[in-house]
Amino acid sequence: MSSLFRTKSVEQSIRDTEEPETALKKSLSALDLTVFGVGVIIGTGIFVLTGKIAKETAGPSVAIAFVVAGLVCALAALCYAEFASTVPVAGSAYTFSYASLGEFPAWIIGWDLILELALGCAVVAVGWSGYMRSLLDTAGLHLPQWLSGTHNGDFGFDLLAALLVVALTLVLVAGMKLSSRVTGIVVAVKVTVVLIVVIVGAFFITGSHYDPFVPPSQEVEGGGGIHAPLIQLMTGFTPANFGVMGIFTAAAVVFFAFIGFDIVATAAEETHNPQRDVPRGILGSLFICTLLYVAVSIVVTGMQKYTELSTDAPLADAFKSVGHPFWAGLISFGAAVGLTSVSMILLLGQTRVFFAMSRDGLLPRAFSRVHPRFGTPYRSTLLLGGVVALLAGFTSIDELAELVNIGTLFAFVVVALGVILLRRSRPDLPRAFRTPLVPLVPIVSVLASFWLMLNLPAETWLRFAVWMLLGVLVYFVYGRTHSRLGRGTQAGEN
């Protein structure tokens, strides 16, 4: 039983990064990491979620909901920053768990991250495909229905979504520096579009649209059974829209607009100075995105009354409502471009977690080989890129998107607990960044993340449990017997 919780020392994890066949190339700076963070966070959340939540849940006070969600993420970010600067190894929460909680918990979190990032990449690729089909239709080019994905029970293949994933896979194989340059260009376009929304939109704000800033509370109607939030089934508590409680209900939803900052930690091993640059990249990208989210939500609810906002393309439609279709078109273009970087960085994070698990022997070691020229884990990248391309092409996964959310929150809980345990078991470790007020900050992070998990539907919990049970089976059939730590074959122990 004790073998399930055997830990891999921080020193051993770092030594493994020096093995020639599995050593990733170091090419990233703090700026690259911040760009990655901004690139993955700013996506559908800012272009779609802002209007939807303002109209249905919080009104103009959605700006406060973004601040609340940003604070919850900041708690988790402080824990990630300590681990990433102490254990600058690919794998993010998986690697951190291996050093603090043990092999089996590490496997579980790694298995969880593989699902989270695969589904996240596929969902975003399908969303990008929808934007591109819209732009093609405007240009008079129409894809046949059977190449436009599965919709309303009609089977099809989403060609554009699959092609996007294939193209991004090849970019990731070609090297991290190329990936960061592509991301840099995309992020520049997307941030420019967001700033245009804020600056130009500010001239069309009508003060009366903010009245009331916090609309009167409304109890949520209906919604029982497996589709109801787990907290509702457990306690009978019914969430409220609008009012003060509506702000917190909204925060539970807009939290998912921040998903992705933790992926910065997966690139720690490929960073020149991870002890200094990874905390800067994580916290810097989160701070920038929170400011942009708050600014956009204030502007869009000032341009158009929250009750009239579109739930499909709120930013673009807000400009149409004030008679400026040119800016609306530019925003739609920016949204399509922006989703490209989100897909790529989610795929990047997934391949690094898979690579780290493979290097430890918990998955086949063949996938931990790096390309002799590019220094990237090309085998795992090609494998996962192919799987995600098929997933995006053949599957209608709107209902599975919430698995991305529960997977991320589960990772937040594990990392926060890991900080407390590693502080106790290895107080001697040099920590370039230290989470303040331990154990208070990690405990609050655990409670905040778990509260948001309870607000997810029971159906999502059920699907998550099925995936976790499958992961347990794979671990006992393969991972436990092939673990390099269990066999004593880690570098330096031969």
XYZ file of C-alpha atoms in Angstrom:
494
model
C 0.000 0.000 0.000
C 2.850 2.361 0.834
C 4.104 2.034 -2.754
C 1.014 3.928 -3.919
C 2.214 7.003 -2.056
C 5.938 6.791 -2.758
C 7.181 10.264 -3.593
C 9.714 11.293 -6.180
C 12.190 13.713 -4.666
C 12.546 17.190 -6.095
C 16.243 16.520 -6.689
C 15.412 13.369 -8.654
C 12.835 15.179 -10.753
C 15.408 17.799 -11.671
C 18.074 15.153 -12.456
C 15.660 13.458 -14.865
C 15.510 16.640 -16.932
C 19.222 16.257 -17.659
C 18.977 12.889 -19.425
C 19.996 13.591 -23.070
C 17.199 11.570 -24.712
C 14.435 13.204 -22.662
C 15.842 16.700 -22.041
C 13.652 19.514 -23.297
C 15.267 22.540 -24.922
C 15.320 25.707 -22.779
C 14.202 28.667 -24.881
C 11.560 30.663 -22.982
C 11.690 33.904 -20.988
C 9.306 35.561 -18.507
C 7.820 37.550 -21.403
C 7.221 34.341 -23.414
C 5.464 32.773 -20.425
C 3.304 35.843 -19.823
C 2.323 35.840 -23.495
C 1.429 32.140 -23.231
C -0.711 32.874 -20.184
C -2.541 35.796 -21.793
C -2.851 33.776 -25.006
C -4.728 30.922 -23.371
C -6.814 32.911 -20.865
C -8.240 35.474 -23.279
C -10.589 33.478 -25.471
C -14.265 32.628 -25.451
C -14.563 34.059 -21.946
C -14.035 37.665 -22.900
C -15.676 37.470 -26.337
C -18.813 35.533 -25.324
C -19.162 34.964 -21.576
C -19.142 38.649 -20.620
C -22.505 39.408 -22.236
C -24.116 36.073 -21.375
C -23.445 36.380 -17.644
C -24.346 40.068 -17.548
C -27.703 39.363 -19.175
C -28.627 36.202 -17.299
C -26.914 36.311 -13.911
C -25.341 39.544 -12.668
C -26.184 42.597 -14.800
C -23.495 45.337 -14.739
C -22.089 43.813 -11.526
C -20.506 41.121 -13.713
C -17.397 43.314 -13.361
C -17.357 42.498 -9.633
C -17.865 38.796 -10.447
C -14.707 38.895 -12.582
C -12.792 40.405 -9.651
C -14.064 37.671 -7.298
C -13.155 34.930 -9.792
C -9.756 36.549 -10.346
C -9.076 36.474 -6.598
C -9.943 32.749 -6.427
C -7.540 32.124 -9.294
C -4.893 34.297 -7.633
C -4.973 32.035 -4.559
C -4.314 29.013 -6.773
C -1.720 30.969 -8.779
C 0.314 31.696 -5.625
C 0.465 27.947 -4.913
C 1.400 27.130 -8.526
C 4.120 29.791 -8.471
C 5.815 28.257 -5.421
C 5.779 24.751 -6.877
C 6.884 25.807 -10.362
C 9.853 27.753 -8.960
C 10.798 24.894 -6.613
C 10.251 22.013 -9.056
C 10.918 23.512 -12.533
C 9.975 20.311 -14.361
C 7.423 19.638 -17.109
C 4.059 18.294 -15.975
C 2.619 21.054 -13.778
C 0.229 19.677 -11.129
C 1.246 16.078 -11.962
C 4.916 16.721 -11.174
C 4.065 18.755 -8.075
C 1.834 15.948 -6.764
C 4.543 13.328 -7.348
C 6.917 15.332 -5.136
C 4.426 15.953 -2.331
C 1.446 13.553 -2.304
C 2.870 10.413 -3.919
C 2.736 8.346 -7.109
C -0.926 7.309 -7.136
C -2.293 10.817 -6.444
C 0.132 12.107 -9.094
C -1.180 9.578 -11.605
C -4.767 10.581 -10.837
C -4.061 14.288 -11.350
C -2.074 13.569 -14.535
C -4.931 11.454 -15.898
C -7.302 14.258 -14.981
C -5.179 16.879 -16.779
C -4.984 14.780 -19.955
C -8.790 14.736 -20.147
C -9.149 18.404 -19.188
C -6.679 19.712 -21.756
C -7.763 17.370 -24.578
C -11.406 18.340 -24.226
C -10.495 21.992 -23.767
C -8.471 22.060 -26.970
C -11.185 20.229 -28.914
C -13.975 22.482 -27.612
C -12.061 25.642 -28.535
C -11.159 24.237 -31.974
C -14.852 23.581 -32.654
C -15.644 27.134 -31.550
C -12.938 28.496 -33.861
C -14.402 26.451 -36.702
C -17.776 28.090 -36.149
C -16.254 31.578 -36.432
C -14.357 30.601 -39.584
C -17.439 29.092 -41.247
C -19.263 32.340 -40.516
C -16.477 34.357 -42.130
C -16.422 31.992 -45.153
C -20.192 32.296 -45.520
C -19.833 36.078 -45.546
C -17.282 35.709 -48.353
C -19.679 33.482 -50.313
C -17.831 30.217 -49.586
C -19.934 27.465 -48.040
C -18.721 24.149 -46.642
C -21.083 21.192 -47.126
C -23.029 20.228 -44.010
C -21.223 16.908 -43.637
C -17.899 18.771 -43.292
C -19.271 21.178 -40.688
C -19.364 18.850 -37.693
C -22.053 16.988 -35.773
C -25.092 19.202 -35.140
C -28.552 18.376 -33.761
C -27.995 14.660 -34.145
C -26.812 14.915 -37.764
C -23.483 13.130 -38.115
C -20.645 15.001 -39.776
C -16.925 15.764 -39.633
C -15.726 19.227 -38.592
C -12.970 19.612 -41.166
C -11.824 23.078 -40.116
C -11.526 22.141 -36.432
C -9.477 19.037 -37.264
C -7.208 20.953 -39.669
C -6.561 23.612 -37.021
C -5.426 20.989 -34.484
C -3.190 19.293 -37.088
C -1.555 22.613 -38.012
C -0.963 23.534 -34.358
C 0.480 20.076 -33.682
C 3.098 20.629 -36.388
C 3.961 24.055 -34.963
C 4.470 22.528 -31.497
C 6.697 19.786 -32.929
C 8.836 22.431 -34.669
C 9.875 23.980 -31.370
C 8.814 26.034 -28.372
C 10.399 29.230 -29.652
C 8.401 29.028 -32.884
C 5.292 28.279 -30.818
C 5.947 31.331 -28.647
C 6.448 33.546 -31.733
C 3.198 32.351 -33.309
C 1.440 32.877 -29.976
C 3.009 36.327 -29.637
C 1.572 37.451 -32.983
C -1.867 36.029 -32.204
C -1.908 37.547 -28.709
C -0.897 40.949 -30.101
C -3.877 40.871 -32.482
C -6.289 39.705 -29.819
C -5.182 42.162 -27.123
C -5.353 44.984 -29.681
C -8.956 44.038 -30.427
C -9.781 43.964 -26.700
C -8.215 47.404 -26.208
C -10.233 48.707 -29.182
C -13.379 47.471 -27.437
C -12.408 49.321 -24.257
C -11.164 52.575 -25.825
C -13.671 53.001 -28.661
C -16.560 51.570 -26.653
C -15.933 54.053 -23.822
C -17.219 56.843 -26.123
C -20.610 55.090 -26.408
C -21.288 54.460 -22.719
C -24.663 55.592 -21.413
C -24.685 56.116 -17.648
C -28.315 55.024 -17.230
C -27.380 51.517 -18.417
C -25.618 50.984 -15.072
C -28.827 51.618 -13.120
C -29.221 49.383 -11.194
C -25.589 48.250 -11.016
C -26.669 45.266 -8.876
C -30.146 44.254 -10.161
C -32.730 42.863 -7.686
C -32.286 39.200 -6.777
C -34.235 36.533 -8.679
C -34.448 32.899 -7.580
C -33.453 30.407 -10.281
C -36.469 28.447 -11.504
C -36.653 24.677 -12.014
C -33.569 22.644 -12.843
C -33.604 19.453 -10.808
C -32.204 15.955 -11.163
C -28.816 15.071 -12.566
C -28.558 18.388 -14.435
C -28.803 20.426 -11.221
C -25.691 21.694 -9.393
C -24.414 19.115 -6.900
C -24.724 21.604 -4.026
C -28.447 21.929 -4.803
C -28.971 18.154 -4.678
C -26.974 17.882 -1.434
C -28.517 20.757 0.521
C -31.583 21.949 -1.342
C -29.830 25.302 -1.774
C -31.064 27.132 -4.871
C -28.645 29.590 -6.511
C -29.928 33.101 -7.220
C -29.486 35.303 -10.246
C -28.775 38.999 -9.755
C -28.542 40.609 -6.319
C -25.478 40.073 -4.111
C -25.733 36.261 -4.342
C -25.990 36.600 -8.113
C -22.498 38.095 -8.127
C -21.121 34.934 -6.513
C -23.189 32.713 -8.799
C -21.737 34.654 -11.726
C -18.228 34.309 -10.287
C -18.650 30.504 -10.309
C -19.342 30.736 -14.038
C -16.903 33.436 -15.161
C -14.158 31.662 -13.220
C -13.850 29.412 -16.229
C -12.872 32.381 -18.361
C -9.590 32.327 -16.417
C -8.796 28.663 -17.055
C -5.339 28.299 -18.557
C -2.954 30.321 -16.406
C -1.825 27.048 -14.785
C -0.548 25.878 -18.180
C 2.323 28.343 -17.800
C 3.682 25.966 -15.148
C 3.867 23.099 -17.668
C 6.552 25.035 -19.572
C 8.826 25.472 -16.534
C 11.383 22.952 -17.821
C 11.743 24.855 -21.093
C 12.426 28.202 -19.394
C 15.886 29.763 -19.082
C 15.388 30.894 -15.468
C 12.286 29.090 -14.173
C 12.793 30.049 -10.518
C 12.379 33.719 -11.432
C 10.391 33.703 -14.662
C 7.617 31.141 -14.035
C 6.076 32.997 -11.044
C 6.266 36.217 -13.068
C 4.581 34.564 -16.041
C 1.776 33.018 -13.964
C 0.950 36.045 -11.821
C 1.598 38.579 -14.599
C -0.733 36.940 -17.116
C -3.473 36.523 -14.499
C -3.232 40.202 -13.443
C -3.320 41.479 -17.047
C -6.314 39.337 -17.985
C -8.287 40.300 -14.872
C -7.846 43.989 -15.717
C -8.960 43.399 -19.320
C -11.997 41.344 -18.269
C -13.163 43.993 -15.801
C -12.632 46.837 -18.298
C -14.506 45.034 -21.089
C -17.439 44.103 -18.848
C -17.806 47.707 -17.646
C -17.729 49.045 -21.214
C -20.092 46.501 -22.787
C -22.743 46.887 -20.043
C -22.426 50.666 -20.435
C -22.857 50.548 -24.218
C -26.000 48.413 -24.132
C -28.517 47.709 -21.372
C -27.691 44.325 -19.833
C -31.204 43.025 -20.557
C -30.626 43.604 -24.292
C -27.144 42.091 -24.605
C -26.546 39.249 -27.073
C -25.469 35.915 -25.588
C -23.714 34.745 -28.773
C -21.483 37.693 -29.737
C -22.101 40.389 -27.101
C -19.102 42.604 -27.894
C -19.697 42.683 -31.642
C -23.448 43.129 -31.232
C -22.980 45.965 -28.727
C -21.148 47.938 -31.427
C -23.869 47.091 -33.945
C -26.442 48.446 -31.493
C -24.745 51.853 -31.536
C -24.457 51.865 -35.328
C -20.829 50.784 -35.852
C -20.773 47.492 -37.810
C -17.110 48.006 -38.838
C -15.915 47.626 -35.255
C -18.281 44.666 -34.836
C -16.644 42.896 -37.784
C -13.164 43.628 -36.439
C -14.098 42.135 -33.070
C -15.433 38.965 -34.712
C -12.134 38.617 -36.582
C -10.195 39.116 -33.352
C -12.255 36.430 -31.629
C -11.487 33.921 -34.402
C -7.762 34.729 -34.294
C -7.736 34.637 -30.505
C -9.100 31.112 -30.273
C -6.126 29.869 -32.297
C -3.677 30.575 -29.477
C -6.035 29.078 -26.886
C -6.136 25.774 -28.786
C -2.376 25.680 -29.240
C -1.506 26.345 -25.610
C -4.032 23.809 -24.322
C -2.453 21.238 -26.645
C 0.988 22.316 -25.448
C 0.015 21.756 -21.819
C -1.436 18.330 -22.522
C 1.652 17.093 -24.383
C 3.943 18.202 -21.521
C 1.893 16.367 -18.900
C 1.832 13.226 -21.075
C 5.595 13.577 -21.664
C 6.336 13.853 -17.926
C 4.234 10.778 -17.124
C 5.959 8.856 -19.911
C 9.427 9.852 -18.667
C 8.490 8.447 -15.244
C 7.415 5.156 -16.826
C 3.743 5.509 -15.884
C 2.993 5.679 -19.614
C 5.103 3.990 -22.349
C 8.633 5.405 -22.296
C 8.738 5.679 -26.089
C 6.660 8.849 -25.835
C 9.278 10.629 -23.707
C 11.852 10.795 -26.522
C 12.563 14.308 -27.727
C 13.244 15.326 -31.326
C 17.033 15.412 -31.997
C 16.773 18.754 -33.807
C 13.827 20.599 -32.284
C 14.184 19.376 -28.693
C 10.420 18.803 -28.369
C 8.487 15.676 -27.259
C 7.427 15.004 -30.837
C 6.036 11.502 -30.370
C 3.598 12.443 -27.622
C 2.731 15.661 -29.483
C 1.894 13.801 -32.708
C -0.111 11.138 -30.856
C -2.172 13.569 -28.816
C -2.566 15.999 -31.704
C -4.051 13.192 -33.797
C -6.432 12.128 -31.019
C -7.616 15.689 -30.362
C -8.041 16.337 -34.116
C -10.348 13.309 -34.367
C -12.160 14.336 -31.191
C -12.741 17.841 -32.547
C -13.736 16.522 -35.962
C -16.172 13.781 -35.045
C -17.601 14.685 -31.652
C -20.222 17.168 -30.571
C -18.764 17.927 -27.148
C -20.670 20.927 -25.883
C -22.049 18.889 -22.974
C -18.579 17.612 -22.084
C -17.078 21.096 -21.867
C -17.818 21.295 -18.138
C -15.418 18.382 -17.597
C -12.693 20.894 -18.411
C -13.875 23.015 -15.503
C -14.070 20.270 -12.881
C -10.688 18.938 -13.974
C -9.049 22.324 -13.536
C -10.584 22.918 -10.113
C -9.514 19.438 -8.989
C -5.949 20.302 -10.016
C -6.148 23.546 -8.023
C -7.178 21.608 -4.902
C -4.334 19.098 -5.266
C -1.650 21.755 -5.842
C -2.765 23.796 -2.813
C -2.645 20.691 -0.585
C 0.752 19.814 -2.051
C 2.225 23.168 -0.994
C 1.256 22.499 2.635
C 2.608 18.934 2.607
C 5.917 19.821 0.917
C 6.488 22.692 3.347
C 6.209 20.165 6.189
C 8.146 17.290 4.629
C 10.895 19.389 2.971
C 11.236 22.722 4.800
C 14.899 22.786 3.699
C 14.146 23.092 -0.028
C 15.253 26.358 -1.657
C 12.134 28.192 -2.800
C 12.652 31.109 -5.178
C 9.003 32.060 -4.647
C 7.104 31.361 -1.436
C 3.322 31.327 -1.168
C 2.450 33.832 1.571
C 0.553 32.920 4.763
C 0.916 29.131 4.506
C -1.203 27.180 5.391
C -3.959 29.867 5.343
C -3.721 30.789 1.621
C -3.633 27.143 0.385
C -6.550 26.199 2.672
C -8.661 29.121 1.426
C -7.712 28.132 -2.147
C -8.917 24.560 -1.530
C -12.217 25.744 -0.038
C -12.855 28.279 -2.832
C -12.080 25.749 -5.591
C -14.182 23.031 -3.955
C -17.124 25.435 -3.602
C -17.021 26.132 -7.323
C -16.828 22.378 -8.030
C -20.021 21.892 -5.990
C -21.765 24.413 -8.251
C -21.201 22.162 -11.274
C -23.968 19.763 -12.400
C -24.157 16.304 -10.834
C -23.949 14.930 -14.394
C -20.474 16.449 -14.722
C -19.395 14.819 -11.453
C -20.648 11.459 -12.723
C -18.694 11.684 -15.985
C -15.627 12.819 -14.070
C -15.925 9.811 -11.737
C -16.142 7.409 -14.701
C -12.956 8.873 -16.246
C -11.165 8.671 -12.886
C -12.176 5.019 -12.415
C -10.792 4.251 -15.866
C -7.573 5.974 -14.836
C -7.317 3.853 -11.691
C -7.661 0.714 -13.836
C -4.910 1.844 -16.250
C -2.593 2.646 -13.328
C -2.910 -0.786 -11.730
C -2.699 -2.638 -15.065
C 0.277 -0.686 -16.465
C 1.567 2.328 -14.562
C 2.319 0.768 -11.186
C 4.377 -2.090 -12.631
C 6.305 0.093 -15.105
C 7.030 3.011 -12.757
C 10.721 3.936 -12.913
C 10.555 5.065 -9.295
C 9.172 1.667 -8.287
C 11.860 -0.147 -10.253
C 14.647 2.053 -8.901
C 15.803 2.987 -12.412
C 15.756 6.755 -12.126
C 18.807 8.663 -13.280
C 21.615 8.342 -10.814
C 20.215 5.132 -9.281
C 21.445 2.681 -11.905
